[in-house]
mmCIF file of C-alpha atoms in Angstrom:
data_model
loop_
_atom_site.group_PDB
_atom_site.id
_atom_site.type_symbol
_atom_site.label_atom_id
_atom_site.label_comp_id
_atom_site.label_asym_id
_atom_site.label_seq_id
_atom_site.Cartn_x
_atom_site.Cartn_y
_atom_site.Cartn_z
ATOM 1 C CA MET A 1 72.309 -77.796 -16.311
ATOM 2 C CA SER A 2 72.480 -74.634 -14.612
ATOM 3 C CA LYS A 3 71.056 -75.137 -10.847
ATOM 4 C CA SER A 4 68.431 -73.712 -11.142
ATOM 5 C CA LYS A 5 67.154 -75.716 -13.874
ATOM 6 C CA LYS A 6 68.150 -78.544 -12.180
ATOM 7 C CA ILE A 7 65.965 -77.499 -9.037
ATOM 8 C CA LYS A 8 63.046 -76.165 -10.732
ATOM 9 C CA TRP A 9 63.154 -80.610 -12.149
ATOM 10 C CA SER A 10 64.047 -81.826 -8.852
ATOM 11 C CA LEU A 11 60.631 -80.050 -7.813
ATOM 12 C CA PHE A 12 58.649 -80.752 -10.581
ATOM 13 C CA ALA A 13 59.649 -84.724 -9.897
ATOM 14 C CA GLY A 14 59.030 -84.064 -6.474
ATOM 15 C CA LEU A 15 55.417 -83.323 -7.864
ATOM 16 C CA ILE A 16 54.564 -86.195 -9.972
ATOM 17 C CA ILE A 17 55.887 -88.873 -7.374
ATOM 18 C CA ILE A 18 53.321 -86.927 -5.029
ATOM 19 C CA LEU A 19 50.432 -87.143 -7.144
ATOM 20 C CA LEU A 20 51.484 -90.705 -8.392
ATOM 21 C CA THR A 21 51.633 -92.151 -5.073
ATOM 22 C CA ILE A 22 48.049 -90.502 -4.356
ATOM 23 C CA PHE A 23 46.575 -91.574 -7.104
ATOM 24 C CA VAL A 24 47.922 -94.442 -6.336
ATOM 25 C CA PHE A 25 46.578 -95.188 -2.536
ATOM 26 C CA PHE A 26 43.598 -93.589 -3.831
ATOM 27 C CA THR A 27 42.427 -96.672 -6.246
ATOM 28 C CA LEU A 28 43.287 -98.581 -3.971
ATOM 29 C CA TRP A 29 41.867 -97.286 -1.427
ATOM 30 C CA ALA A 30 38.613 -97.063 -4.449
ATOM 31 C CA ASP A 31 38.769 -100.797 -5.427
ATOM 32 C CA LYS A 32 38.623 -102.351 -1.845
ATOM 33 C CA SER A 33 34.821 -104.058 -1.707
ATOM 34 C CA VAL A 34 33.342 -102.408 1.480
ATOM 35 C CA SER A 35 29.898 -104.149 2.892
ATOM 36 C CA THR A 36 27.416 -102.416 3.825
ATOM 37 C CA LYS A 37 25.344 -105.213 4.900
ATOM 38 C CA PRO A 38 24.966 -106.371 8.220
ATOM 39 C CA ASN A 39 25.729 -109.672 10.127
ATOM 40 C CA ILE A 40 21.946 -111.168 10.493
ATOM 41 C CA SER A 41 22.822 -112.159 14.107
ATOM 42 C CA SER A 42 23.082 -108.081 15.210
ATOM 43 C CA VAL A 43 20.763 -106.726 14.135
ATOM 44 C CA GLN A 44 18.649 -105.570 16.688
ATOM 45 C CA GLY A 45 14.500 -106.154 17.172
ATOM 46 C CA ILE A 46 15.180 -109.434 14.794
ATOM 47 C CA THR A 47 12.437 -111.800 16.418
ATOM 48 C CA THR A 48 11.037 -115.254 15.358
ATOM 49 C CA GLY A 49 8.323 -115.712 17.922
ATOM 50 C CA ASN A 50 6.053 -114.569 20.070
ATOM 51 C CA THR A 51 8.246 -112.870 23.021
ATOM 52 C CA VAL A 52 8.440 -110.050 24.686
ATOM 53 C CA LYS A 53 10.560 -107.669 26.387
ATOM 54 C CA LEU A 54 10.067 -104.588 28.580
ATOM 55 C CA TYR A 55 9.554 -101.152 28.557
ATOM 56 C CA GLN A 56 9.519 -98.498 31.347
ATOM 57 C CA ASN A 57 10.670 -94.974 32.263
ATOM 58 C CA SER A 58 10.076 -92.616 35.409
ATOM 59 C CA TYR A 59 5.835 -93.131 34.586
ATOM 60 C CA PHE A 60 4.584 -96.908 34.331
ATOM 61 C CA SER A 61 6.973 -100.186 32.714
ATOM 62 C CA THR A 62 5.182 -102.480 30.322
ATOM 63 C CA MET A 63 5.938 -105.539 28.757
ATOM 64 C CA VAL A 64 5.836 -104.623 24.935
ATOM 65 C CA PRO A 65 6.498 -107.281 21.469
ATOM 66 C CA ASP A 66 9.352 -107.256 21.328
ATOM 67 C CA TYR A 67 9.956 -106.974 17.410
ATOM 68 C CA LEU A 68 9.072 -103.689 18.283
ATOM 69 C CA LEU A 69 11.438 -100.904 18.020
ATOM 70 C CA ILE A 70 11.861 -97.546 19.807
ATOM 71 C CA LYS A 71 11.528 -94.531 16.207
ATOM 72 C CA HIS A 72 10.640 -91.517 19.151
ATOM 73 C CA GLN A 73 10.573 -90.304 22.000
ATOM 74 C CA ASP A 74 10.007 -87.384 24.031
ATOM 75 C CA LEU A 75 10.363 -87.598 27.540
ATOM 76 C CA THR A 76 10.128 -83.768 27.865
ATOM 77 C CA SER A 77 6.383 -82.787 29.537
ATOM 78 C CA HIS A 78 4.333 -80.414 26.637
ATOM 79 C CA GLY A 79 1.760 -78.727 28.556
ATOM 80 C CA ASN A 80 -0.168 -81.297 29.583
ATOM 81 C CA THR A 81 1.099 -84.356 28.019
ATOM 82 C CA LEU A 82 4.017 -85.808 29.725
ATOM 83 C CA LEU A 83 5.463 -88.417 27.739
ATOM 84 C CA GLN A 84 5.632 -90.181 24.519
ATOM 85 C CA VAL A 85 6.684 -92.642 22.982
ATOM 86 C CA PHE A 86 5.789 -94.165 19.362
ATOM 87 C CA MET A 87 7.721 -98.289 18.698
ATOM 88 C CA SER A 88 6.802 -99.673 14.757
ATOM 89 C CA GLY A 89 7.621 -103.174 13.992
ATOM 90 C CA SER A 90 11.421 -104.602 13.028
ATOM 91 C CA LEU A 91 11.691 -104.636 8.689
ATOM 92 C CA ASN A 92 13.689 -108.057 10.082
ATOM 93 C CA SER A 93 11.517 -109.637 12.286
ATOM 94 C CA THR A 94 9.880 -112.960 11.154
ATOM 95 C CA ASN A 95 6.316 -114.189 11.719
ATOM 96 C CA ARG A 96 5.143 -110.337 12.286
ATOM 97 C CA GLY A 97 4.097 -107.686 10.405
ATOM 98 C CA ASP A 98 6.683 -104.696 10.037
ATOM 99 C CA SER A 99 3.791 -102.510 9.266
ATOM 100 C CA ASP A 100 3.101 -102.854 12.801
ATOM 101 C CA GLN A 101 3.183 -99.540 15.062
ATOM 102 C CA LEU A 102 2.749 -98.268 18.831
ATOM 103 C CA GLY A 103 2.284 -95.679 20.320
ATOM 104 C CA ILE A 104 2.095 -94.704 24.361
ATOM 105 C CA THR A 105 1.287 -91.145 25.719
ATOM 106 C CA VAL A 106 0.465 -90.249 29.170
ATOM 107 C CA GLY A 107 -0.396 -86.712 30.327
ATOM 108 C CA LYS A 108 -1.612 -85.015 32.830
ATOM 109 C CA LEU A 109 -5.991 -85.817 33.735
ATOM 110 C CA PRO A 110 -7.904 -82.482 32.678
ATOM 111 C CA THR A 111 -9.756 -81.407 35.328
ATOM 112 C CA ASP A 112 -12.930 -81.792 33.608
ATOM 113 C CA GLY A 113 -12.087 -85.056 33.045
ATOM 114 C CA LEU A 114 -11.013 -88.250 31.012
ATOM 115 C CA LEU A 115 -13.985 -87.510 28.188
ATOM 116 C CA ASN A 116 -12.323 -83.598 27.836
ATOM 117 C CA ASN A 117 -8.958 -85.416 26.047
ATOM 118 C CA PRO A 118 -8.961 -84.185 21.909
ATOM 119 C CA ASP A 119 -7.591 -87.336 21.400
ATOM 120 C CA ILE A 120 -10.877 -88.956 22.673
ATOM 121 C CA GLN A 121 -13.262 -85.931 21.705
ATOM 122 C CA LEU A 122 -11.939 -86.614 18.282
ATOM 123 C CA ARG A 123 -12.967 -90.213 18.350
ATOM 124 C CA ASN A 124 -16.192 -89.811 19.950
ATOM 125 C CA ARG A 125 -17.067 -87.011 17.613
ATOM 126 C CA ASN A 126 -16.676 -89.419 14.272
ATOM 127 C CA PRO A 127 -18.213 -92.094 15.378
ATOM 128 C CA ASP A 128 -18.448 -93.318 11.530
ATOM 129 C CA ILE A 129 -15.066 -94.038 11.794
ATOM 130 C CA TYR A 130 -14.321 -94.737 15.468
ATOM 131 C CA VAL A 131 -16.293 -97.344 16.972
ATOM 132 C CA LYS A 132 -16.217 -98.064 20.082
ATOM 133 C CA GLN A 133 -15.670 -101.063 22.057
ATOM 134 C CA ASP A 134 -16.833 -102.353 24.510
ATOM 135 C CA SER A 135 -13.709 -102.511 27.535
ATOM 136 C CA SER A 136 -14.293 -105.160 30.486
ATOM 137 C CA SER A 137 -11.180 -106.884 29.063
ATOM 138 C CA TYR A 138 -9.551 -103.025 29.871
ATOM 139 C CA PRO A 139 -8.064 -101.298 33.236
ATOM 140 C CA THR A 140 -11.551 -100.202 35.018
ATOM 141 C CA ASP A 141 -13.094 -96.164 33.052
ATOM 142 C CA SER A 142 -11.604 -97.268 30.277
ATOM 143 C CA LEU A 143 -12.162 -96.034 26.917
ATOM 144 C CA VAL A 144 -11.206 -98.653 23.594
ATOM 145 C CA PHE A 145 -12.507 -97.288 19.764
ATOM 146 C CA VAL A 146 -11.556 -99.350 16.817
ATOM 147 C CA LYS A 147 -10.647 -98.078 13.396
ATOM 148 C CA SER A 148 -10.564 -100.558 10.659
ATOM 149 C CA GLN A 149 -11.453 -98.481 7.755
ATOM 150 C CA ALA A 150 -8.275 -99.171 4.613
ATOM 151 C CA SER A 151 -5.566 -99.565 8.041
ATOM 152 C CA TYR A 152 -6.642 -101.459 11.879
ATOM 153 C CA GLU A 153 -6.270 -99.256 14.860
ATOM 154 C CA LEU A 154 -7.038 -99.849 18.502
ATOM 155 C CA SER A 155 -6.961 -97.100 20.854
ATOM 156 C CA ILE A 156 -7.162 -97.790 24.534
ATOM 157 C CA PHE A 157 -7.746 -94.179 27.338
ATOM 158 C CA TRP A 158 -7.950 -94.534 30.913
ATOM 159 C CA SER A 159 -6.667 -92.920 34.410
ATOM 160 C CA HIS A 160 -4.889 -93.347 36.502
ATOM 161 C CA LYS A 161 -5.289 -91.231 39.312
ATOM 162 C CA SER A 162 -3.943 -87.283 38.184
ATOM 163 C CA LYS A 163 -2.509 -89.250 34.635
ATOM 164 C CA PHE A 164 -4.090 -90.444 32.049
ATOM 165 C CA ALA A 165 -2.703 -92.993 29.820
ATOM 166 C CA ALA A 166 -3.300 -94.166 25.714
ATOM 167 C CA VAL A 167 -2.380 -96.993 24.046
ATOM 168 C CA VAL A 168 -2.722 -97.072 20.287
ATOM 169 C CA LEU A 169 -1.985 -100.120 18.144
ATOM 170 C CA THR A 170 -2.438 -99.385 14.099
ATOM 171 C CA SER A 171 -1.148 -102.348 11.131
ATOM 172 C CA THR A 172 -2.478 -103.944 8.665
ATOM 173 C CA VAL A 173 -7.289 -105.000 9.226
ATOM 174 C CA SER A 174 -5.637 -108.622 8.045
ATOM 175 C CA ARG A 175 -2.880 -108.620 12.099
ATOM 176 C CA SER A 176 -6.145 -107.108 13.871
ATOM 177 C CA ASN A 177 -7.091 -109.975 16.291
ATOM 178 C CA GLN A 178 -2.934 -109.823 16.992
ATOM 179 C CA LEU A 179 -3.076 -106.167 18.047
ATOM 180 C CA GLU A 180 -6.036 -106.944 20.093
ATOM 181 C CA GLN A 181 -3.443 -109.664 21.965
ATOM 182 C CA GLU A 182 -0.585 -107.151 21.694
ATOM 183 C CA ALA A 183 -2.688 -104.461 23.242
ATOM 184 C CA LYS A 184 -4.030 -107.064 26.342
ATOM 185 C CA ASN A 185 -0.424 -107.908 27.224
ATOM 186 C CA ILE A 186 0.779 -103.930 26.803
ATOM 187 C CA ILE A 187 -2.037 -103.444 29.330
ATOM 188 C CA SER A 188 -2.184 -105.995 31.639
ATOM 189 C CA ASN A 189 1.601 -105.578 32.024
ATOM 190 C CA TRP A 190 1.268 -101.991 32.999
ATOM 191 C CA GLN A 191 2.467 -100.969 36.111
ATOM 192 C CA TRP A 192 2.362 -97.285 36.971
ATOM 193 C CA SER A 193 4.889 -95.801 38.869
ATOM 194 C CA GLU A 194 4.142 -93.907 41.431
#
């Protein structure tokens, strides 16, 4: 064999060895079973009882049910809105509704009062959907609305100095009593930051 043929065969054999090596490593890697199921003890938000956790920011602090996980939080001021946070039930919670949702908004109080907040105006314009409720269990001068068509929604609005807060809880109608209790707990633990 000539020298050039030996070099060509050596290069060809080397290429075959490299390709076989890549194939073997890929086969072994692809065959390795990989579990994407997390260990249940490490799942965030798993609960077994009526426990709460602290939620705080620069405007307020309160206690929220520990099975609710923060899904979205906007701490950037937009117009009259100073803060918005959205929490929902963990699919891993037990004895709780995974359909529960909590929305909290803190904003600048409209100069002409709480009644001129667009969310309150919407509810006042639609009394067939949003029924005004007794607010004696909530902060002084608060406004409370309940919607129970298809799902359950409890909305509480109140003012504090130059700010307002809106706490809105939603879930299935069957969880209305639990949500009312959770709303009372959130509000009774509410502390404005000054």
